[in-house]
Short mmCIF file of C-alpha atoms in Angstrom, two decimals:
data_model
loop_
_atom_site.label_atom_id
_atom_site.label_comp_id
_atom_site.label_asym_id
_atom_site.label_seq_id
_atom_site.Cartn_x
_atom_site.Cartn_y
_atom_site.Cartn_z
CA MET A 1 0.00 0.00 0.00
CA ALA A 2 1.45 3.36 -1.03
CA ARG A 3 2.18 5.80 1.78
CA GLU A 4 0.71 9.26 1.38
CA PHE A 5 3.26 11.94 2.30
CA GLN A 6 2.57 15.55 3.17
CA ARG A 7 4.88 18.51 2.76
CA GLY A 8 7.85 18.19 5.12
CA HIS A 9 7.45 14.44 5.65
CA LYS A 10 10.72 12.42 5.61
CA ALA A 11 11.46 8.72 5.72
CA LYS A 12 14.23 6.23 5.04
CA LEU A 13 13.92 4.66 1.61
CA SER A 14 14.73 1.28 3.19
CA ASP A 15 11.51 1.63 5.21
CA LEU A 16 9.56 2.09 1.97
CA THR A 17 11.19 -0.55 -0.23
CA PRO A 18 14.28 -2.77 -0.14
CA GLY A 19 14.93 -2.03 -3.82
CA THR A 20 17.53 0.41 -5.12
CA ASP A 21 16.34 0.60 -8.76
CA LEU A 22 13.55 3.16 -8.49
CA TYR A 23 11.09 4.89 -10.80
CA VAL A 24 10.19 8.52 -10.00
CA GLY A 25 7.08 9.91 -11.67
CA VAL A 26 5.92 13.55 -11.66
CA GLN A 27 2.47 14.73 -12.68
CA ILE A 28 1.91 18.49 -12.98
CA ALA A 29 -0.32 20.44 -15.40
CA ALA A 30 -2.15 23.75 -15.81
CA PRO A 31 -4.20 25.20 -18.68
CA GLY A 32 -1.95 27.01 -21.13
CA LEU A 33 1.28 26.37 -19.20
CA THR A 34 4.33 24.29 -20.14
CA PHE A 35 6.56 22.77 -17.47
CA ASP A 36 10.22 21.71 -17.44
CA ILE A 37 10.85 18.91 -14.94
CA SER A 38 14.49 18.39 -13.95
CA CYS A 39 16.74 16.64 -11.44
CA PHE A 40 19.75 18.29 -9.77
CA GLY A 41 22.59 16.11 -8.42
CA LEU A 42 24.00 18.05 -5.45
CA ASP A 43 27.04 17.59 -3.23
CA ALA A 44 27.28 17.74 0.57
CA ASN A 45 27.03 21.57 0.43
CA GLU A 46 23.82 21.33 -1.63
CA GLN A 47 25.60 22.74 -4.66
CA LEU A 48 25.60 21.29 -8.17
CA SER A 49 28.47 18.80 -7.97
CA ASP A 50 28.97 18.71 -11.75
CA ASP A 51 27.15 20.20 -14.72
CA ARG A 52 26.71 16.65 -16.01
CA TYR A 53 24.39 15.93 -13.05
CA PHE A 54 21.82 18.52 -14.11
CA ILE A 55 19.36 16.12 -15.76
CA PHE A 56 16.81 17.80 -18.04
CA PHE A 57 15.36 17.53 -21.55
CA ASN A 58 18.67 18.47 -23.21
CA GLN A 59 20.82 16.17 -21.00
CA PRO A 60 18.72 13.08 -20.31
CA LYS A 61 21.18 11.04 -18.26
CA SER A 62 24.22 11.24 -15.99
CA PRO A 63 27.64 9.91 -17.12
CA GLU A 64 27.27 6.52 -15.42
CA GLU A 65 23.49 6.45 -16.18
CA SER A 66 22.52 6.28 -12.51
CA ILE A 67 19.94 9.03 -13.24
CA GLN A 68 17.95 8.83 -16.48
CA LEU A 69 15.14 10.94 -17.90
CA LEU A 70 12.52 8.59 -19.34
CA GLY A 71 9.85 11.01 -20.59
CA ALA A 72 6.08 10.96 -20.17
CA GLN A 73 4.56 7.55 -19.49
CA SER A 74 1.97 5.75 -17.34
CA GLY A 75 0.02 8.96 -16.71
CA ASP A 76 3.10 10.89 -15.51
CA THR A 77 4.09 14.20 -17.09
CA GLU A 78 7.75 13.25 -16.68
CA SER A 79 9.57 10.26 -15.23
CA PHE A 80 13.05 9.27 -14.12
CA ARG A 81 14.96 6.10 -13.37
CA VAL A 82 17.24 6.33 -10.33
CA THR A 83 19.71 3.55 -9.48
CA LEU A 84 20.87 4.41 -5.97
CA ASP A 85 23.76 1.95 -5.75
CA ARG A 86 25.35 3.46 -8.89
CA ILE A 87 25.26 7.12 -7.81
CA PRO A 88 28.83 8.40 -7.22
CA ALA A 89 29.91 9.34 -3.70
CA ALA A 90 30.22 13.02 -4.63
CA VAL A 91 26.45 13.24 -5.16
CA GLN A 92 24.73 13.42 -1.76
CA LYS A 93 21.32 14.70 -2.81
CA LEU A 94 18.91 14.49 -5.77
CA SER A 95 16.41 17.35 -6.01
CA PHE A 96 13.43 16.92 -8.36
CA THR A 97 12.05 20.26 -9.54
CA ALA A 98 9.39 21.68 -11.85
CA THR A 99 9.59 25.12 -13.51
CA ILE A 100 7.20 27.05 -15.74
CA ASP A 101 8.49 27.66 -19.27
CA GLY A 102 7.14 31.14 -19.98
CA PRO A 103 4.73 33.37 -18.05
CA GLY A 104 2.55 31.92 -15.35
CA GLN A 105 2.41 31.09 -11.64
CA MET A 106 2.39 27.88 -9.66
CA SER A 107 -0.93 28.86 -8.11
CA GLN A 108 -2.52 27.98 -11.47
CA VAL A 109 -1.56 24.30 -11.40
CA GLY A 110 -4.12 21.62 -10.74
CA PRO A 111 -3.74 18.59 -8.50
CA GLY A 112 -0.32 16.97 -9.05
CA TYR A 113 2.08 14.58 -7.37
CA ILE A 114 5.54 13.08 -7.22
CA ARG A 115 5.65 9.33 -6.61
CA ILE A 116 8.16 6.51 -6.20
CA VAL A 117 7.64 3.10 -7.75
CA ALA A 118 9.72 0.01 -6.92
CA GLY A 119 9.24 -3.46 -8.34
CA GLY A 120 6.24 -2.28 -10.35
CA GLU A 121 4.35 -1.11 -7.23
CA GLU A 122 3.88 2.45 -6.02
CA VAL A 123 5.36 2.79 -2.52
CA VAL A 124 5.03 6.51 -1.75
CA ARG A 125 3.21 9.55 -3.15
CA TYR A 126 3.32 13.24 -2.26
CA ALA A 127 0.31 15.09 -3.68
CA PHE A 128 0.03 18.88 -4.00
CA THR A 129 -2.29 21.52 -5.47
CA GLY A 130 -1.94 25.09 -6.70
CA SER A 131 -3.52 26.41 -3.50
CA GLU A 132 -0.21 25.69 -1.71
CA PHE A 133 1.62 28.29 -3.87
CA THR A 134 1.18 31.94 -4.88
CA THR A 135 3.47 33.78 -7.33
CA GLU A 136 6.21 31.12 -7.54
CA ARG A 137 7.38 30.02 -10.98
CA ALA A 138 9.44 27.03 -9.82
CA VAL A 139 9.04 24.45 -7.08
CA MET A 140 11.23 21.79 -5.46
CA LEU A 141 8.94 18.76 -5.27
CA GLY A 142 10.97 16.08 -3.48
CA ASP A 143 14.51 15.11 -2.53
CA PHE A 144 16.53 11.93 -2.25
CA TYR A 145 19.26 12.74 0.28
CA LEU A 146 22.04 10.67 1.83
CA LYS A 147 22.27 10.81 5.62
CA ASP A 148 23.80 7.52 6.75
CA VAL A 149 21.30 5.93 4.35
CA TRP A 150 19.25 7.23 1.43
CA ARG A 151 16.07 9.01 2.49
CA PHE A 152 13.15 10.73 0.77
CA ALA A 153 11.66 14.09 1.74
CA ALA A 154 8.52 15.74 0.39
CA VAL A 155 9.62 19.38 -0.01
CA GLY A 156 7.00 21.47 -1.87
CA GLN A 157 9.01 24.73 -1.66
CA GLY A 158 8.56 27.39 -4.34
CA PHE A 159 10.83 29.99 -5.97
CA ASP A 160 9.69 33.22 -7.57
CA GLY A 161 12.58 33.37 -10.05
CA GLY A 162 11.92 30.15 -11.96
CA LEU A 163 14.67 28.00 -13.43
CA GLU A 164 17.27 30.78 -13.22
CA ALA A 165 16.67 31.11 -9.48
CA LEU A 166 17.02 27.36 -9.02
CA LEU A 167 20.32 27.30 -10.89
CA LYS A 168 21.71 30.16 -8.81
CA ASN A 169 20.49 28.54 -5.60
CA PHE A 170 22.33 25.31 -6.51
CA GLY A 171 25.51 27.13 -7.55
CA GLY A 172 25.00 26.77 -11.30
CA GLU A 173 25.73 29.39 -13.95
CA VAL A 174 23.08 30.82 -16.24
CA ALA A 175 24.17 31.42 -19.84
CA GLU A 176 23.37 34.82 -21.32
CA GLU A 177 21.89 33.28 -24.45
CA GLU A 178 20.35 29.90 -24.34
CA GLU A 179 20.42 27.75 -27.41
CA ALA A 180 17.20 26.56 -28.96
CA PRO A 181 16.08 23.37 -27.23
CA ALA A 182 16.90 20.27 -29.18
CA ALA A 183 14.22 17.78 -30.08
CA PRO A 184 13.50 15.41 -27.20
CA GLN A 185 15.69 12.36 -27.46
CA ALA A 186 14.21 8.91 -27.57
CA ALA A 187 13.86 7.25 -24.20
CA PRO A 188 16.67 4.78 -23.44
CA GLY A 189 16.13 1.10 -24.00
CA PHE A 190 15.19 0.79 -20.35
CA ALA A 191 11.92 2.68 -20.97
CA PRO A 192 8.89 0.93 -22.46
CA PRO A 193 8.13 1.63 -26.13
CA ALA A 194 5.11 3.74 -27.00
CA GLN A 195 3.08 0.75 -28.16
CA ALA A 196 3.87 -1.39 -25.14
CA THR A 197 0.78 -2.52 -23.30
CA ALA A 198 2.48 -2.89 -19.92
CA PRO A 199 5.59 -1.26 -18.44
CA PRO A 200 8.54 -3.43 -17.36
CA ALA A 201 8.75 -4.72 -13.81
CA PHE A 202 10.72 -1.76 -12.47
CA ALA A 203 8.62 0.95 -14.06
CA ALA A 204 5.41 2.62 -12.92
CA PRO A 205 2.17 0.67 -13.19
CA ALA A 206 -0.47 1.88 -15.59
CA ALA A 207 -2.47 4.85 -14.35
CA PRO A 208 -5.54 3.49 -12.51
CA GLN A 209 -8.96 4.57 -13.69
CA ALA A 210 -10.32 4.68 -10.14
CA PRO A 211 -8.54 4.92 -6.75
CA GLN A 212 -7.65 1.44 -5.61
CA PRO A 213 -5.53 0.31 -2.69
CA ALA A 214 -2.05 -0.54 -3.92
CA PRO A 215 -0.90 -4.10 -3.18
CA SER A 216 2.12 -4.76 -1.05
CA PHE A 217 5.25 -3.76 -2.88
CA GLY A 218 8.09 -6.09 -3.77
CA ALA A 219 11.72 -5.44 -4.43
CA PRO A 220 12.75 -5.06 -8.08
CA PRO A 221 15.16 -7.56 -9.61
CA ALA A 222 18.57 -7.21 -8.08
CA PRO A 223 20.84 -5.09 -10.32
CA ALA A 224 23.98 -6.63 -11.70
CA PRO A 225 26.81 -6.17 -9.18
CA ALA A 226 29.29 -3.49 -10.11
CA PRO A 227 32.79 -4.78 -10.87
CA GLN A 228 34.99 -4.51 -7.83
CA GLN A 229 38.71 -4.06 -7.79
CA PRO A 230 40.53 -7.19 -6.59
CA MET A 231 41.67 -6.98 -3.01
CA HIS A 232 45.33 -6.07 -2.54
CA ALA A 233 45.61 -5.09 -6.22
CA ALA A 234 47.06 -1.69 -5.40
CA PRO A 235 50.78 -1.66 -4.55
CA THR A 236 51.68 -1.09 -0.92
CA ILE A 237 54.07 1.78 -0.28
CA ALA A 238 55.92 1.87 3.00
CA ALA A 239 57.16 5.30 4.01
CA PRO A 240 59.68 5.89 6.80
CA LEU A 241 58.24 7.44 9.92
CA THR A 242 59.35 11.02 10.49
CA PRO A 243 60.79 11.31 13.99
CA GLN A 244 59.01 13.85 16.13
CA ALA A 245 61.16 16.49 17.75
CA PRO A 246 61.09 16.28 21.58
CA PRO A 247 59.43 19.20 23.39
CA ALA A 248 61.72 21.92 24.65
CA PRO A 249 62.57 21.46 28.35
CA ALA A 250 61.24 23.94 30.87
CA PRO A 251 63.78 26.51 32.17
CA TYR A 252 65.51 25.81 35.42
CA GLY A 253 63.42 26.77 38.41
CA GLN A 254 60.17 26.83 36.44
CA PRO A 255 57.28 24.36 36.97
CA GLY A 256 57.75 21.23 34.91
CA HIS A 257 61.58 21.39 34.95
CA GLN A 258 63.21 17.99 35.24
CA PRO A 259 66.90 17.29 35.50
CA PRO A 260 68.40 15.62 32.46
CA GLN A 261 68.20 11.84 32.58
CA PRO A 262 71.00 9.66 31.25
CA PRO A 263 70.09 7.82 28.03
CA GLN A 264 68.78 4.33 28.57
CA PRO A 265 70.72 1.64 26.71
CA GLN A 266 68.72 -0.40 24.20
CA PRO A 267 68.32 -4.07 25.17
CA GLN A 268 70.62 -6.37 23.26
CA PHE A 269 69.58 -9.52 21.51
CA GLY A 270 68.50 -12.07 24.12
CA GLN A 271 68.40 -9.47 26.91
CA VAL A 272 65.27 -8.97 28.96
CA PRO A 273 63.83 -5.45 28.53
CA GLY A 274 64.85 -3.31 31.49
CA GLN A 275 67.81 -5.58 32.39
CA ILE A 276 71.15 -3.80 32.81
CA PRO A 277 73.87 -5.16 30.50
CA GLY A 278 76.04 -7.58 32.38
CA GLN A 279 73.47 -8.17 35.09
CA HIS A 280 72.56 -11.76 35.84
CA PRO A 281 68.87 -12.54 35.18
CA GLY A 282 68.34 -13.72 38.75
CA GLN A 283 70.09 -10.75 40.31
CA PRO A 284 67.75 -8.02 41.60
CA ALA A 285 67.88 -4.72 39.74
CA PRO A 286 69.35 -1.70 41.53
CA PRO A 287 66.79 0.77 42.95
CA ALA A 288 65.43 3.35 40.53
CA PRO A 289 66.51 6.96 41.03
CA THR A 290 64.18 9.00 43.23
CA PRO A 291 62.14 11.47 41.15
CA PRO A 292 62.01 15.18 42.07
CA TYR A 293 59.58 16.17 44.80
CA GLY A 294 55.97 16.40 43.63
CA GLN A 295 56.52 14.45 40.41
CA PRO A 296 55.31 10.89 39.79
CA ALA A 297 57.85 8.16 39.52
CA PRO A 298 58.56 7.07 35.94
CA ALA A 299 56.89 3.84 34.90
CA PRO A 300 59.03 0.75 34.34
CA TYR A 301 59.98 -0.09 30.79
CA GLY A 302 57.01 -1.41 28.80
CA GLN A 303 54.37 -0.32 31.34
CA PRO A 304 52.04 2.69 31.10
CA ALA A 305 52.60 5.70 33.29
CA PRO A 306 50.44 5.93 36.42
CA ALA A 307 47.40 8.21 36.42
CA PRO A 308 47.63 11.60 38.21
CA TYR A 309 46.64 11.74 41.83
CA GLY A 310 42.88 11.75 42.40
CA GLN A 311 42.00 10.44 38.92
CA PRO A 312 41.04 6.86 38.02
CA ALA A 313 43.49 4.86 36.01
CA PRO A 314 42.62 4.53 32.28
CA PHE A 315 41.03 1.34 31.08
CA GLY A 316 43.60 -1.47 31.10
CA GLN A 317 46.03 0.19 33.57
CA GLN A 318 46.71 -0.73 37.16
CA PRO A 319 45.50 1.77 39.77
CA PRO A 320 48.26 3.18 41.98
CA GLY A 321 49.16 0.76 44.72
CA ALA A 322 47.32 -2.21 43.18
CA PRO A 323 49.17 -5.52 43.43
CA PRO A 324 50.51 -7.01 40.19
CA GLY A 325 48.00 -9.02 38.18
CA VAL A 326 44.89 -7.28 39.57
CA PRO A 327 42.60 -6.09 36.73
CA GLN A 328 42.00 -2.36 36.39
CA GLY A 329 38.78 -1.08 37.95
CA LEU A 330 38.80 -3.84 40.57
CA PRO A 331 37.40 -2.78 43.94
CA ALA A 332 39.59 -3.09 46.98
CA ALA A 333 37.75 -6.27 48.00
CA GLY A 334 40.10 -8.45 46.02
CA ALA A 335 41.11 -9.85 42.67
CA GLY A 336 39.57 -12.35 40.33
CA LEU A 337 37.15 -12.40 37.42
CA HIS A 338 34.08 -12.03 39.61
CA ALA A 339 35.45 -8.90 41.26
CA ALA A 340 36.46 -7.39 37.91
CA LEU A 341 32.90 -7.66 36.59
CA GLN A 342 31.25 -6.04 39.60
CA LEU A 343 31.29 -2.68 37.79
CA TYR A 344 28.87 -4.05 35.19
CA LYS A 345 26.57 -5.88 37.56
CA GLU A 346 22.83 -5.65 36.93
CA THR A 347 21.24 -2.69 38.71
CA ALA A 348 18.05 -3.59 40.60
CA THR A 349 16.38 -0.65 42.34
CA GLY A 350 13.04 -2.28 43.16
CA GLN A 351 11.28 -0.13 40.54
CA ARG A 352 9.51 -1.20 37.37
CA TRP A 353 11.81 0.73 35.01
CA THR A 354 15.52 0.88 35.81
CA PRO A 355 18.27 2.27 33.51
CA GLN A 356 21.29 -0.04 33.52
CA ASN A 357 23.35 2.60 31.74
CA GLN A 358 22.65 5.40 29.28
CA GLN A 359 21.83 2.95 26.48
CA LEU A 360 20.18 -0.04 28.20
CA MET A 361 16.81 -0.13 29.98
CA ARG A 362 15.49 -2.87 32.30
CA VAL A 363 11.76 -3.36 32.91
CA ASP A 364 10.47 -5.71 35.63
CA LEU A 365 7.21 -7.25 34.44
CA THR A 366 6.49 -8.68 37.90
CA MET A 367 5.73 -5.14 39.08
CA GLY A 368 2.69 -3.21 37.96
CA GLY A 369 0.74 -6.12 36.52
CA ALA A 370 0.17 -4.62 33.05
CA GLY A 371 2.24 -5.56 30.05
CA VAL A 372 4.75 -3.45 28.16
CA LEU A 373 4.65 -2.38 24.50
CA ALA A 374 8.10 -2.06 22.95
CA ARG A 375 9.52 -1.49 19.49
CA GLN A 376 9.89 -4.75 17.59
CA GLY A 377 13.42 -6.16 17.85
CA SER A 378 14.44 -3.94 20.79
CA MET A 379 14.82 -6.84 23.28
CA VAL A 380 18.47 -7.73 23.89
CA MET A 381 18.04 -10.09 26.88
CA TYR A 382 15.38 -11.29 29.35
CA GLN A 383 15.13 -13.32 32.55
CA GLY A 384 12.24 -15.40 33.79
CA LYS A 385 9.15 -16.51 31.93
CA VAL A 386 8.31 -13.79 29.41
CA ASP A 387 5.99 -14.02 26.43
CA PHE A 388 6.50 -11.84 23.35
CA GLY A 389 3.53 -11.28 21.07
CA TYR A 390 2.81 -9.20 17.99
CA LYS A 391 0.90 -5.97 18.67
CA GLY A 392 -1.20 -5.13 15.63
CA ALA A 393 -2.57 -1.65 15.03
CA GLY A 394 -5.67 -2.84 13.17
CA PHE A 395 -6.82 -1.70 9.76
CA VAL A 396 -7.66 1.84 10.90
CA GLY A 397 -4.40 2.13 12.81
CA ARG A 398 -2.38 1.06 9.78
CA VAL A 399 -4.17 3.54 7.55
CA VAL A 400 -3.64 6.36 10.04
CA GLY A 401 0.00 5.37 10.58
CA ASN A 402 0.76 5.27 6.87
CA ALA A 403 -0.98 8.58 6.25
CA THR A 404 0.66 10.46 9.12
CA GLY A 405 4.06 8.76 9.40
CA GLN A 406 3.32 7.91 13.07
CA GLU A 407 3.25 4.15 12.59
CA MET A 408 4.91 2.07 15.33
CA GLN A 409 5.81 -1.60 14.86
CA LEU A 410 5.26 -2.90 18.40
CA MET A 411 5.50 -6.12 20.37
CA ARG A 412 3.73 -6.94 23.67
CA CYS A 413 5.86 -8.20 26.57
CA THR A 414 3.96 -10.07 29.29
CA GLY A 415 4.75 -12.61 32.01
CA ARG A 416 6.96 -12.65 35.08
CA GLY A 417 10.55 -11.61 34.53
CA GLN A 418 12.86 -8.82 33.50
CA VAL A 419 13.35 -7.59 29.94
CA PHE A 420 16.33 -5.54 28.78
CA LEU A 421 15.69 -3.12 25.91
CA ALA A 422 18.00 -1.11 23.62
CA GLU A 423 17.94 0.38 20.12
CA GLU A 424 21.11 0.94 18.04
CA GLY A 425 23.04 2.48 20.94
CA SER A 426 20.56 5.35 21.37
CA TYR A 427 20.40 7.19 24.69
CA LEU A 428 17.30 6.11 26.65
CA HIS A 429 15.24 8.28 28.98
CA PRO A 430 12.27 6.97 31.05
CA ILE A 431 9.54 9.58 31.58
CA GLU A 432 6.95 8.79 34.23
CA LEU A 433 3.50 10.25 33.65
CA GLN A 434 1.13 10.87 36.55
CA GLY A 435 -2.08 11.68 34.72
CA ASP A 436 -0.39 14.29 32.50
CA ALA A 437 0.50 14.05 28.79
CA ILE A 438 3.54 14.41 26.53
CA CYS A 439 3.95 14.61 22.76
CA VAL A 440 6.68 12.46 21.21
CA SER A 441 7.44 11.59 17.62
CA ALA A 442 6.84 7.89 16.96
CA GLU A 443 10.41 7.65 15.66
CA SER A 444 11.70 8.53 19.16
CA VAL A 445 9.61 6.02 21.19
CA LEU A 446 11.29 2.82 22.41
CA ALA A 447 8.74 1.36 24.86
CA PHE A 448 5.89 2.31 27.17
CA ASP A 449 3.45 0.83 29.67
CA GLU A 450 0.39 -0.69 28.07
CA SER A 451 -1.76 1.21 30.56
CA LEU A 452 -0.95 4.52 28.82
CA GLN A 453 -3.34 5.94 26.25
CA TYR A 454 -1.74 7.03 22.96
CA GLU A 455 -3.11 8.62 19.83
CA VAL A 456 -1.99 10.54 16.75
CA ARG A 457 -2.26 14.28 17.23
CA ARG A 458 -2.23 16.92 14.51
CA VAL A 459 0.26 19.77 14.76
CA GLU A 460 -0.28 23.16 13.16
CA GLY A 461 2.83 22.97 11.01
CA HIS A 462 5.08 20.59 9.12
CA GLY A 463 8.54 19.19 9.45
CA ILE A 464 8.17 17.15 12.63
CA PRO A 465 10.78 14.32 12.49
CA GLY A 466 9.15 11.24 11.02
CA GLY A 467 5.65 12.71 11.25
CA ALA A 468 5.11 15.79 9.07
CA LEU A 469 1.89 17.36 10.41
CA PHE A 470 1.41 14.80 13.18
CA THR A 471 2.94 13.45 16.38
CA MET A 472 2.09 10.88 19.09
CA GLN A 473 0.49 11.96 22.37
CA PHE A 474 0.84 9.72 25.46
CA GLN A 475 -1.42 10.31 28.44
CA GLY A 476 -2.31 8.56 31.69
CA THR A 477 -0.34 6.90 34.47
CA GLY A 478 2.76 4.97 33.47
CA THR A 479 6.17 5.33 31.88
CA VAL A 480 7.21 6.01 28.31
CA VAL A 481 10.86 5.53 27.28
CA ILE A 482 12.12 7.88 24.58
CA LYS A 483 15.39 7.54 22.71
CA THR A 484 17.71 10.29 21.50
CA HIS A 485 20.93 10.68 19.56
CA GLY A 486 23.26 11.96 22.27
CA THR A 487 22.40 13.73 25.51
CA PRO A 488 19.36 16.00 25.05
CA VAL A 489 18.59 19.34 26.67
CA VAL A 490 15.26 20.29 28.26
CA LEU A 491 14.23 23.93 27.85
CA PRO A 492 11.29 25.79 29.39
CA VAL A 493 8.76 27.17 26.94
CA THR A 494 8.81 30.96 26.69
CA PRO A 495 7.29 33.35 24.11
CA THR A 496 10.65 33.30 22.28
CA THR A 497 11.36 29.55 22.25
CA PHE A 498 12.18 28.18 18.80
CA ALA A 499 13.57 24.76 17.84
CA ASP A 500 14.82 23.14 14.68
CA CYS A 501 12.07 20.91 13.37
CA ASN A 502 14.57 18.09 12.74
CA ALA A 503 16.11 18.16 16.25
CA VAL A 504 13.12 18.46 18.59
CA VAL A 505 12.18 15.14 20.22
CA ALA A 506 9.28 15.82 22.58
CA TRP A 507 7.33 18.57 24.30
CA SER A 508 4.59 18.99 26.89
CA ALA A 509 1.14 18.40 25.48
CA ALA A 510 -0.14 21.76 26.71
CA SER A 511 2.34 23.65 24.52
CA GLN A 512 1.13 25.34 21.36
CA VAL A 513 3.28 24.52 18.33
CA ILE A 514 3.30 26.66 15.20
CA VAL A 515 5.62 26.92 12.21
CA SER A 516 7.92 29.93 12.10
CA SER A 517 10.22 30.89 9.24
CA GLN A 518 12.64 33.81 9.35
CA VAL A 519 13.62 33.32 5.71
CA ARG A 520 11.24 34.44 2.99
CA LEU A 521 10.74 32.18 0.01
CA ARG A 522 11.81 34.99 -2.31
CA ARG A 523 15.20 35.12 -0.61
CA ASN A 524 15.64 31.41 -1.01
CA ALA A 525 16.02 32.03 -4.73
CA TYR A 526 19.50 33.42 -4.14
CA PRO A 527 22.59 31.56 -2.95
CA GLY A 528 24.11 32.13 0.44
CA HIS A 529 21.08 31.67 2.72
CA SER A 530 21.57 30.04 6.11
CA GLY A 531 19.65 26.85 5.33
CA GLU A 532 17.53 27.25 8.51
CA THR A 533 14.33 27.91 6.58
CA VAL A 534 11.74 26.27 8.87
CA ASN A 535 11.61 26.40 12.68
CA LEU A 536 8.99 25.44 15.24
CA GLN A 537 7.82 28.05 17.73
CA PHE A 538 6.52 26.87 21.11
CA ARG A 539 4.14 28.83 23.29
CA GLY A 540 2.51 27.99 26.59
CA ALA A 541 2.07 28.76 30.25
CA PRO A 542 4.95 28.40 32.71
CA GLY A 543 5.77 24.75 33.35
CA ASN A 544 5.74 23.68 29.70
CA PHE A 545 8.94 22.32 28.18
CA ILE A 546 10.59 20.95 25.05
CA VAL A 547 13.25 18.24 24.63
CA VAL A 548 15.90 18.83 21.94
CA GLN A 549 18.64 16.40 20.93
CA PRO A 550 22.07 17.32 19.48
CA TYR A 551 21.23 15.61 16.20
CA GLU A 552 19.07 16.36 13.17
CA VAL A 553 16.95 13.61 11.68
#
């Protein structure tokens, strides 16, 4: 079933389809207007990486053919083929745009869309209408962008200056005189011929006559693997290490001054390191020279230097005064494997939810009576008799989740025992609710008590991570565990509280959230803007808060 995106909605492409050979279709039309639909291949600075990656009617494909212009087909005004695993590393973003060729405004367009098809099935669609625009003559419809993995974002941002403004925004140069457009080239062999009755497996399905639910999508045929260079084919070049100059000694009488030490002789072949030449192996070594007052004694040859006074020894070193052979971090109780692992012993506080560390959460199902709903696959270990069951959202829940982006794949944990939960090393934070409510994006929820009530809530704005115009609201008595990238900060809500829409994690349910933009769309048509085009403004009475992580989704 195709997911319906709204402006500002983002998602990982791997969550939409496992395929990498994708079909992108654009449908846009208006009476008396002609549109040019293009694709810009941008680098990490969102600038045109190479003129050859500006794909339009006069340049229908990139050098390695990872991006191809296919022409109108299957009800689409224009279509592209994108092979993600063949895109060069210099290209970090693909921006699909539409511009008006001649006079006109985007407010005149009728209902249109940009969609992605994989394996012959439509997997996502972002629909728009002319009511979303005013005097713009160009619009960025959607982006493929690389952030750890390839993702898709429904943009829907307009430009007053048309194609020239887009080129300047992406760092391209506009020629003073443009040549007459050449006749459209024939679609590559990949595209279906005009008389074909059905498109190939990868391409878009035929335009339906009436809205029908799309069947579950399948991955397209696996592309032929790219030739790889044999391992160890490149010659190995060994370069001599450049000796580092020793630091200049401190002047006499100044802090840090040490008297010159005699050079230590290098051990000869068959000599034990640290043994004085001519000394019998069984003979005890002479006492080491006493260091100056206030300075630590030098470490024996081959052993790390001791840690400064008052600081714990680094991992793997012996603490000062510890007997030989005692592992680092061992309490004074004694040595042995059991003592060494005491630092990582399970923490049991007698509460239902107990953090074991910043990235591992323990829930005791024997307390509280009700079960726990957790993200599927988040269990790393459990003790006792615990049952794990699938938690379905129902037909209505799936429809709402797909439409809003707030779909959670959950499992139910019941029984008598303890379950340990984690998710890709994310920082975990239990929040206990006592009849109050909190708004959290579904992407940031790890687990929660089944006794809590949760529902999808509409937000007056777009750009919420993983949810566009919507978020999840949890209310009641219980605990919800949220996950963040790094250590978050909690800020009180004031009349001047703004947050980046891609970094905010949660906020109090009583807060009012509206979209605020300090950059006008007209200014976006020129290069050099800050890139912070959309922010969220929070308002509310004293006591409201927001949670922001040091990471942008």
